[in-house]
């Protein structure tokens, strides 16, 4: 009997040691999914893009370092350029019409199996830190500490596995610190880990913390189409409400406490203070950072033309956007340093992405939502010293739809057949499958009277063309990205494009059938 027990113990010990050994071979995974971080604002992408704002510097040296040491995807696109839907696509590997999160108005179902749940069942310890935004309780995570909704830029209440916690400070720093603290103090070092690590920044309203005083005394480059009049576009472009010149609010967006025309406190200033629960010290620092430039506005407002005013607003916007980007980049750098110190960097896959693109003054706009390049394109960088060639670039058409199956394959977990994305592991290995997609499908479901008044639309993008349909207007736009990279002149209906126009319409029909999207006419 004693011999049998000893043999049983030895077998159990052997099996445990085998599992431990196997787990040590599995890569750790960190997915950084920053909110509204567009490729135009990343130094590593400046030479890769032939449209939009061209900066005269890089605000992202640490993200650039990930690209230099890994793979940059130059043609990565979202399926639906808006926050909640993009996050649901990331977690499920399914289009919006399949995962049920079509707009910012829905919450993700607790019944949906996500890739964190699958990893959790395959021996990974999982964590979620930062912006969640999907309404329901986070599922599939051994630990989470997330913002409520969009969350403020200062002094957030964090929703955790063990109840709410009030944090003091700038939210970007808090999210970065909490992510590293979990890695340092709470993870099980006998298991591989997977962390979804999402910054709120650079989501509207771009309220900086440590970088408040960056870019003082200098102007930044303007987007080439800042003053575009939409003359080459259809009705939806004329009906939108996302213009820097007219949509942005003095208080919330532009941090101007006194209305330059009336001399009264601006509507929304108290909301900015209260929503961020600003302390007296924080408020004074914010006021001081903007005081000189605000005074210039007050002193010159009566003499400023519409063009002058748009330029002033643009500079305030782009500087704030880049300030909060620099703060995110600082936290990326701290994460890299931590992984290096702990000898974890080589076997940790870091995926850095934005949950969609964003307009940085192109067409005079901010925000996202459109199928246009600035909005639909997402930055996507994968860094893994043990598995990805440093400095590599991929130009295949990929989507956020592909992240879930990719992560599962990297973790040697089974990919459910319901997932509609394709694993990018062959691309990471420098190989292109013969059946890789030649077209990406896009569908935006929100529309008037929802925020920004962007019309519902769907369409496709190939390596050269974008075709988009606005069903409520019965209008189409077609762009030749080779001759018109800024997408300012639709060629829909022009005789020389008749064949490609019909070919792309057929491609829409094929992809709607493939993805089982019958919601396009709703």
Coordinates of N, CA and C in Angstrom, one line a residue, residues 172-318:
X172 N -3.8 58.5 -16.3 CA -2.8 57.8 -17.1 C -1.8 57.2 -16.2
X173 N -1.3 58.0 -15.2 CA -0.3 57.5 -14.3 C -0.8 56.4 -13.4
X174 N -2.1 56.5 -13.0 CA -2.7 55.6 -12.1 C -2.8 54.2 -12.8
X175 N -3.3 54.2 -14.0 CA -3.5 53.0 -14.8 C -2.1 52.3 -15.0
X176 N -1.1 53.1 -15.3 CA 0.2 52.5 -15.5 C 0.8 51.9 -14.2
X177 N 0.6 52.6 -13.1 CA 1.1 52.1 -11.9 C 0.4 50.9 -11.4
X178 N -0.9 50.8 -11.6 CA -1.7 49.7 -11.2 C -1.4 48.4 -12.0
X179 N -1.1 48.6 -13.3 CA -0.7 47.5 -14.1 C 0.6 46.9 -13.7
X180 N 1.6 47.7 -13.4 CA 2.9 47.2 -13.0 C 2.8 46.6 -11.6
X181 N 2.0 47.3 -10.7 CA 1.8 46.7 -9.3 C 1.2 45.3 -9.3
X182 N 0.3 45.1 -10.2 CA -0.3 43.7 -10.3 C 0.8 42.7 -10.7
X183 N 1.6 43.1 -11.7 CA 2.7 42.2 -12.2 C 3.7 42.0 -11.1
X184 N 4.0 43.0 -10.3 CA 5.0 42.9 -9.2 C 4.6 42.1 -8.0
X185 N 3.3 42.3 -7.6 CA 2.9 41.8 -6.3 C 1.8 40.8 -6.3
X186 N 1.0 40.7 -7.4 CA -0.1 39.9 -7.3 C -0.2 38.7 -8.3
X187 N 0.7 38.7 -9.3 CA 0.6 37.6 -10.3 C 1.2 36.3 -9.7
X188 N 0.8 35.2 -10.2 CA 1.3 33.9 -9.8 C 2.5 33.6 -10.8
X189 N 3.7 33.6 -10.2 CA 4.9 33.5 -11.0 C 5.1 32.1 -11.6
X190 N 4.3 31.2 -11.2 CA 4.3 29.8 -11.8 C 3.5 29.7 -13.0
X191 N 2.8 30.8 -13.4 CA 1.9 30.7 -14.5 C 2.3 31.8 -15.5
X192 N 2.0 31.5 -16.8 CA 2.1 32.6 -17.8 C 1.0 33.6 -17.5
X193 N 1.2 34.9 -17.9 CA 0.1 35.8 -17.6 C -0.3 36.5 -18.9
X194 N -1.6 36.9 -18.9 CA -2.1 37.8 -20.0 C -2.8 39.0 -19.4
X195 N -2.4 40.1 -19.8 CA -2.9 41.4 -19.3 C -3.5 42.2 -20.4
X196 N -4.7 42.7 -20.3 CA -5.3 43.7 -21.1 C -5.1 45.0 -20.4
X197 N -4.4 45.9 -21.0 CA -3.9 47.1 -20.3 C -4.3 48.3 -21.1
X198 N -5.4 48.9 -20.8 CA -6.1 50.0 -21.6 C -6.0 51.4 -21.0
X199 N -5.4 52.3 -21.7 CA -5.4 53.7 -21.2 C -6.7 54.4 -21.7
X200 N -7.1 55.3 -20.9 CA -8.2 56.1 -21.3 C -7.8 57.1 -22.3
X201 N -6.6 57.7 -22.1 CA -6.0 58.6 -23.1 C -5.7 57.9 -24.4
X202 N -5.9 58.7 -25.5 CA -6.2 60.1 -25.6 C -7.6 60.4 -26.0
X203 N -8.6 59.8 -25.3 CA -10.0 60.1 -25.5 C -10.3 61.5 -25.1
X204 N -11.3 62.1 -25.8 CA -11.8 63.4 -25.5 C -12.0 63.5 -24.0
X205 N -11.7 64.5 -23.2 CA -11.3 65.8 -23.5 C -9.9 66.2 -23.4
X206 N -9.0 65.2 -23.4 CA -7.5 65.5 -23.5 C -7.0 66.5 -22.4
X207 N -7.2 66.1 -21.2 CA -6.8 66.9 -20.1 C -5.5 66.4 -19.5
X208 N -4.4 67.0 -19.8 CA -3.1 66.5 -19.4 C -2.8 66.6 -17.9
X209 N -1.8 65.8 -17.5 CA -1.3 65.9 -16.1 C 0.1 66.3 -16.1
X210 N 1.1 65.4 -16.1 CA 2.5 65.8 -16.0 C 3.0 66.6 -17.2
X211 N 2.3 66.4 -18.4 CA 2.8 67.1 -19.6 C 2.0 68.4 -19.9
X212 N 1.3 68.9 -18.9 CA 0.5 70.2 -19.1 C 1.3 71.3 -19.7
X213 N 2.6 71.4 -19.4 CA 3.3 72.6 -19.9 C 4.2 72.3 -21.2
X214 N 4.0 71.1 -21.7 CA 4.7 70.8 -23.0 C 4.2 71.6 -24.1
X215 N 5.0 71.9 -25.1 CA 4.6 72.6 -26.3 C 4.3 74.1 -26.1
X216 N 4.7 74.6 -24.9 CA 4.5 76.1 -24.7 C 5.4 76.9 -25.6
X217 N 4.9 77.9 -26.2 CA 5.7 78.8 -26.9 C 6.1 78.4 -28.3
X218 N 5.4 77.4 -28.8 CA 5.6 76.9 -30.2 C 4.3 76.4 -30.8
X219 N 4.3 76.6 -32.1 CA 3.1 76.1 -32.9 C 3.5 74.7 -33.5
X220 N 2.5 73.9 -33.7 CA 2.7 72.6 -34.3 C 2.2 72.6 -35.7
X221 N 2.6 71.7 -36.6 CA 2.2 71.7 -38.0 C 0.7 71.5 -38.0
X222 N 0.1 72.0 -39.1 CA -1.4 71.9 -39.4 C -1.6 70.7 -40.3
X223 N -2.7 70.0 -40.1 CA -3.2 69.0 -41.1 C -3.4 69.7 -42.4
X224 N -3.0 69.0 -43.5 CA -3.1 69.7 -44.9 C -4.5 70.0 -45.3
X225 N -5.5 69.3 -44.7 CA -6.9 69.5 -45.1 C -7.7 70.2 -44.0
X226 N -7.0 71.0 -43.2 CA -7.7 71.6 -42.0 C -8.8 72.5 -42.5
X227 N -8.7 73.2 -43.7 CA -9.7 74.1 -44.1 C -10.5 73.5 -45.3
X228 N -10.5 72.2 -45.4 CA -11.3 71.6 -46.5 C -12.8 71.9 -46.4
X229 N -13.5 72.0 -47.5 CA -14.9 72.4 -47.5 C -15.8 71.2 -47.9
X230 N -15.3 70.0 -48.0 CA -16.1 68.8 -48.3 C -16.7 68.8 -49.7
X231 N -16.2 69.7 -50.6 CA -16.8 69.8 -51.9 C -16.7 68.5 -52.8
X232 N -15.8 67.6 -52.4 CA -15.7 66.4 -53.2 C -16.4 65.2 -52.5
X233 N -17.1 65.5 -51.5 CA -17.8 64.4 -50.7 C -19.3 64.5 -50.8
X234 N -20.0 63.5 -50.4 CA -21.4 63.5 -50.4 C -22.0 64.1 -49.2
X235 N -23.4 64.1 -49.1 CA -24.1 64.8 -48.1 C -23.7 64.5 -46.6
X236 N -23.4 63.2 -46.2 CA -23.0 63.0 -44.8 C -21.8 63.8 -44.3
X237 N -20.9 64.1 -45.2 CA -19.7 64.9 -44.7 C -20.1 66.3 -44.4
X238 N -21.2 66.8 -45.1 CA -21.7 68.2 -44.9 C -22.6 68.3 -43.6
X239 N -23.1 67.1 -43.2 CA -24.1 67.1 -42.1 C -23.5 66.7 -40.8
X240 N -22.2 66.3 -40.8 CA -21.6 65.9 -39.5 C -21.5 67.0 -38.5
X241 N -21.3 66.7 -37.2 CA -21.1 67.7 -36.2 C -19.8 67.3 -35.4
X242 N -18.7 67.4 -36.0 CA -17.4 67.0 -35.4 C -16.3 67.9 -35.8
X243 N -16.6 69.2 -36.0 CA -15.6 70.2 -36.5 C -14.9 70.9 -35.3
X244 N -13.6 71.0 -35.5 CA -12.9 71.7 -34.4 C -13.4 73.1 -34.3
X245 N -13.7 73.8 -35.4 CA -14.1 75.2 -35.4 C -15.5 75.4 -34.8
X246 N -16.4 74.5 -34.9 CA -17.8 74.8 -34.4 C -18.3 73.8 -33.4
X247 N -17.8 72.6 -33.3 CA -18.3 71.6 -32.4 C -17.7 71.6 -31.0
X248 N -16.4 71.9 -31.0 CA -15.7 71.9 -29.7 C -16.2 73.0 -28.8
X249 N -16.3 72.6 -27.5 CA -16.8 73.5 -26.5 C -15.6 74.3 -25.8
X250 N -15.9 75.5 -25.5 CA -14.9 76.4 -24.9 C -14.3 75.8 -23.6
X251 N -15.2 75.3 -22.7 CA -14.7 74.8 -21.4 C -14.2 73.4 -21.5
X252 N -15.1 72.4 -21.9 CA -14.7 71.0 -21.8 C -13.6 70.6 -22.7
X253 N -13.6 71.1 -24.0 CA -12.6 70.7 -25.0 C -11.4 71.6 -25.0
X254 N -11.6 72.9 -24.8 CA -10.6 73.9 -25.1 C -10.0 74.5 -23.8
X255 N -10.6 74.2 -22.6 CA -10.0 74.6 -21.3 C -10.0 76.1 -21.2
X256 N -11.0 76.8 -21.7 CA -11.2 78.2 -21.6 C -12.2 78.5 -20.6
X257 N -11.9 79.0 -19.4 CA -12.9 79.2 -18.3 C -13.8 80.4 -18.5
X258 N -13.3 81.4 -19.2 CA -14.2 82.6 -19.4 C -14.5 82.7 -20.9
X259 N -15.8 82.9 -21.3 CA -16.2 83.0 -22.7 C -15.6 84.3 -23.3
X260 N -14.8 84.1 -24.4 CA -14.1 85.3 -24.9 C -15.1 86.4 -25.5
X261 N -16.3 86.0 -25.7 CA -17.3 87.0 -26.3 C -18.1 87.7 -25.2
X262 N -18.5 86.9 -24.2 CA -19.4 87.4 -23.2 C -18.7 87.9 -21.9
X263 N -17.5 87.3 -21.6 CA -16.8 87.6 -20.4 C -17.3 86.8 -19.2
X264 N -18.3 86.0 -19.4 CA -18.9 85.2 -18.4 C -18.2 83.8 -18.3
X265 N -18.4 83.1 -17.2 CA -17.8 81.7 -17.1 C -18.4 80.9 -18.2
X266 N -17.6 80.1 -18.8 CA -18.1 79.2 -19.9 C -19.0 78.1 -19.4
X267 N -20.0 77.7 -20.2 CA -20.8 76.5 -19.8 C -19.9 75.3 -19.8
X268 N -20.0 74.5 -18.8 CA -19.2 73.3 -18.7 C -18.0 73.4 -17.9
X269 N -17.5 74.6 -17.5 CA -16.3 74.7 -16.7 C -16.5 74.0 -15.4
X270 N -17.6 74.2 -14.7 CA -17.8 73.5 -13.4 C -17.9 72.0 -13.6
X271 N -18.4 71.6 -14.7 CA -18.5 70.1 -15.0 C -17.1 69.5 -15.1
X272 N -16.2 70.3 -15.8 CA -14.8 69.8 -15.9 C -14.2 69.7 -14.6
X273 N -14.4 70.6 -13.7 CA -13.8 70.6 -12.4 C -14.4 69.5 -11.5
X274 N -15.7 69.4 -11.6 CA -16.4 68.4 -10.7 C -16.2 67.0 -11.2
X275 N -16.3 66.8 -12.5 CA -16.2 65.4 -13.0 C -14.8 64.8 -12.7
X276 N -13.8 65.7 -12.7 CA -12.5 65.2 -12.4 C -12.1 65.3 -10.9
X277 N -13.1 65.8 -10.1 CA -12.9 66.0 -8.7 C -11.5 66.7 -8.4
X278 N -11.3 67.7 -9.2 CA -10.0 68.4 -9.1 C -9.8 69.0 -7.7
X279 N -8.6 68.8 -7.1 CA -8.3 69.5 -5.9 C -7.9 71.0 -6.3
X280 N -7.8 71.8 -5.2 CA -7.4 73.2 -5.5 C -6.1 73.3 -6.2
X281 N -5.2 72.4 -5.7 CA -3.8 72.4 -6.3 C -3.8 72.0 -7.8
X282 N -4.6 70.9 -8.1 CA -4.7 70.5 -9.5 C -5.3 71.5 -10.3
X283 N -6.4 72.1 -9.9 CA -7.1 73.2 -10.6 C -6.2 74.4 -10.9
X284 N -5.5 74.8 -9.9 CA -4.6 75.9 -10.2 C -3.5 75.6 -11.2
X285 N -3.0 74.4 -11.1 CA -1.9 74.0 -12.1 C -2.5 74.0 -13.5
X286 N -3.7 73.5 -13.6 CA -4.4 73.5 -14.9 C -4.6 74.9 -15.4
X287 N -5.1 75.8 -14.6 CA -5.4 77.2 -15.0 C -4.1 77.9 -15.4
X288 N -3.1 77.7 -14.6 CA -1.8 78.3 -14.9 C -1.2 77.9 -16.2
X289 N -1.4 76.6 -16.5 CA -0.8 76.1 -17.8 C -1.4 76.7 -19.0
X290 N -2.7 77.1 -18.9 CA -3.4 77.6 -20.1 C -3.5 79.2 -20.0
X291 N -3.1 79.8 -18.9 CA -3.5 81.2 -18.7 C -2.9 82.1 -19.8
X292 N -1.7 82.0 -20.1 CA -1.0 82.9 -21.1 C -1.7 82.8 -22.4
X293 N -1.9 81.6 -22.9 CA -2.6 81.5 -24.2 C -4.0 81.9 -24.2
X294 N -4.7 81.6 -23.1 CA -6.1 82.0 -22.9 C -6.2 83.6 -22.9
X295 N -5.2 84.2 -22.3 CA -5.2 85.7 -22.3 C -5.1 86.2 -23.7
X296 N -4.2 85.6 -24.5 CA -4.1 86.0 -25.9 C -5.4 85.9 -26.6
X297 N -6.2 84.9 -26.4 CA -7.5 84.7 -27.0 C -8.4 85.9 -26.5
X298 N -8.5 86.1 -25.2 CA -9.3 87.2 -24.7 C -9.0 88.6 -25.3
X299 N -7.7 88.8 -25.4 CA -7.2 90.1 -25.9 C -7.4 90.3 -27.4
X300 N -7.4 89.2 -28.2 CA -7.5 89.4 -29.6 C -8.8 88.8 -30.3
X301 N -9.7 88.3 -29.5 CA -10.8 87.6 -30.0 C -11.6 88.5 -31.0
X302 N -11.8 89.8 -30.7 CA -12.6 90.7 -31.5 C -12.0 90.9 -32.9
X303 N -10.7 90.7 -33.0 CA -10.0 91.0 -34.3 C -9.7 89.7 -35.0
X304 N -10.1 88.5 -34.5 CA -9.8 87.3 -35.1 C -10.8 86.9 -36.2
X305 N -10.3 86.5 -37.3 CA -11.2 86.0 -38.4 C -11.6 84.5 -38.1
X306 N -12.5 84.0 -38.8 CA -12.9 82.6 -38.6 C -11.7 81.7 -38.8
X307 N -10.8 82.0 -39.8 CA -9.6 81.2 -40.0 C -8.6 81.3 -38.8
X308 N -8.5 82.6 -38.3 CA -7.6 82.7 -37.1 C -8.1 81.9 -35.9
X309 N -9.4 82.0 -35.7 CA -10.0 81.3 -34.6 C -9.9 79.7 -34.7
X310 N -10.1 79.2 -36.0 CA -9.9 77.8 -36.2 C -8.4 77.4 -35.9
X311 N -7.5 78.3 -36.3 CA -6.1 78.0 -36.1 C -5.8 77.9 -34.6
X312 N -6.4 78.9 -33.8 CA -6.1 78.9 -32.4 C -6.7 77.7 -31.8
X313 N -7.9 77.3 -32.1 CA -8.5 76.1 -31.5 C -7.8 74.8 -31.9
X314 N -7.3 74.8 -33.2 CA -6.6 73.6 -33.6 C -5.3 73.5 -32.8
X315 N -4.6 74.5 -32.6 CA -3.3 74.5 -31.8 C -3.6 74.0 -30.3
X316 N -4.7 74.5 -29.8 CA -5.0 74.1 -28.4 C -5.4 72.6 -28.4
X317 N -6.1 72.1 -29.4 CA -6.5 70.7 -29.5 C -5.3 69.8 -29.7
X318 N -4.5 70.1 -30.7 CA -3.4 69.2 -31.1 C -2.4 69.1 -30.0

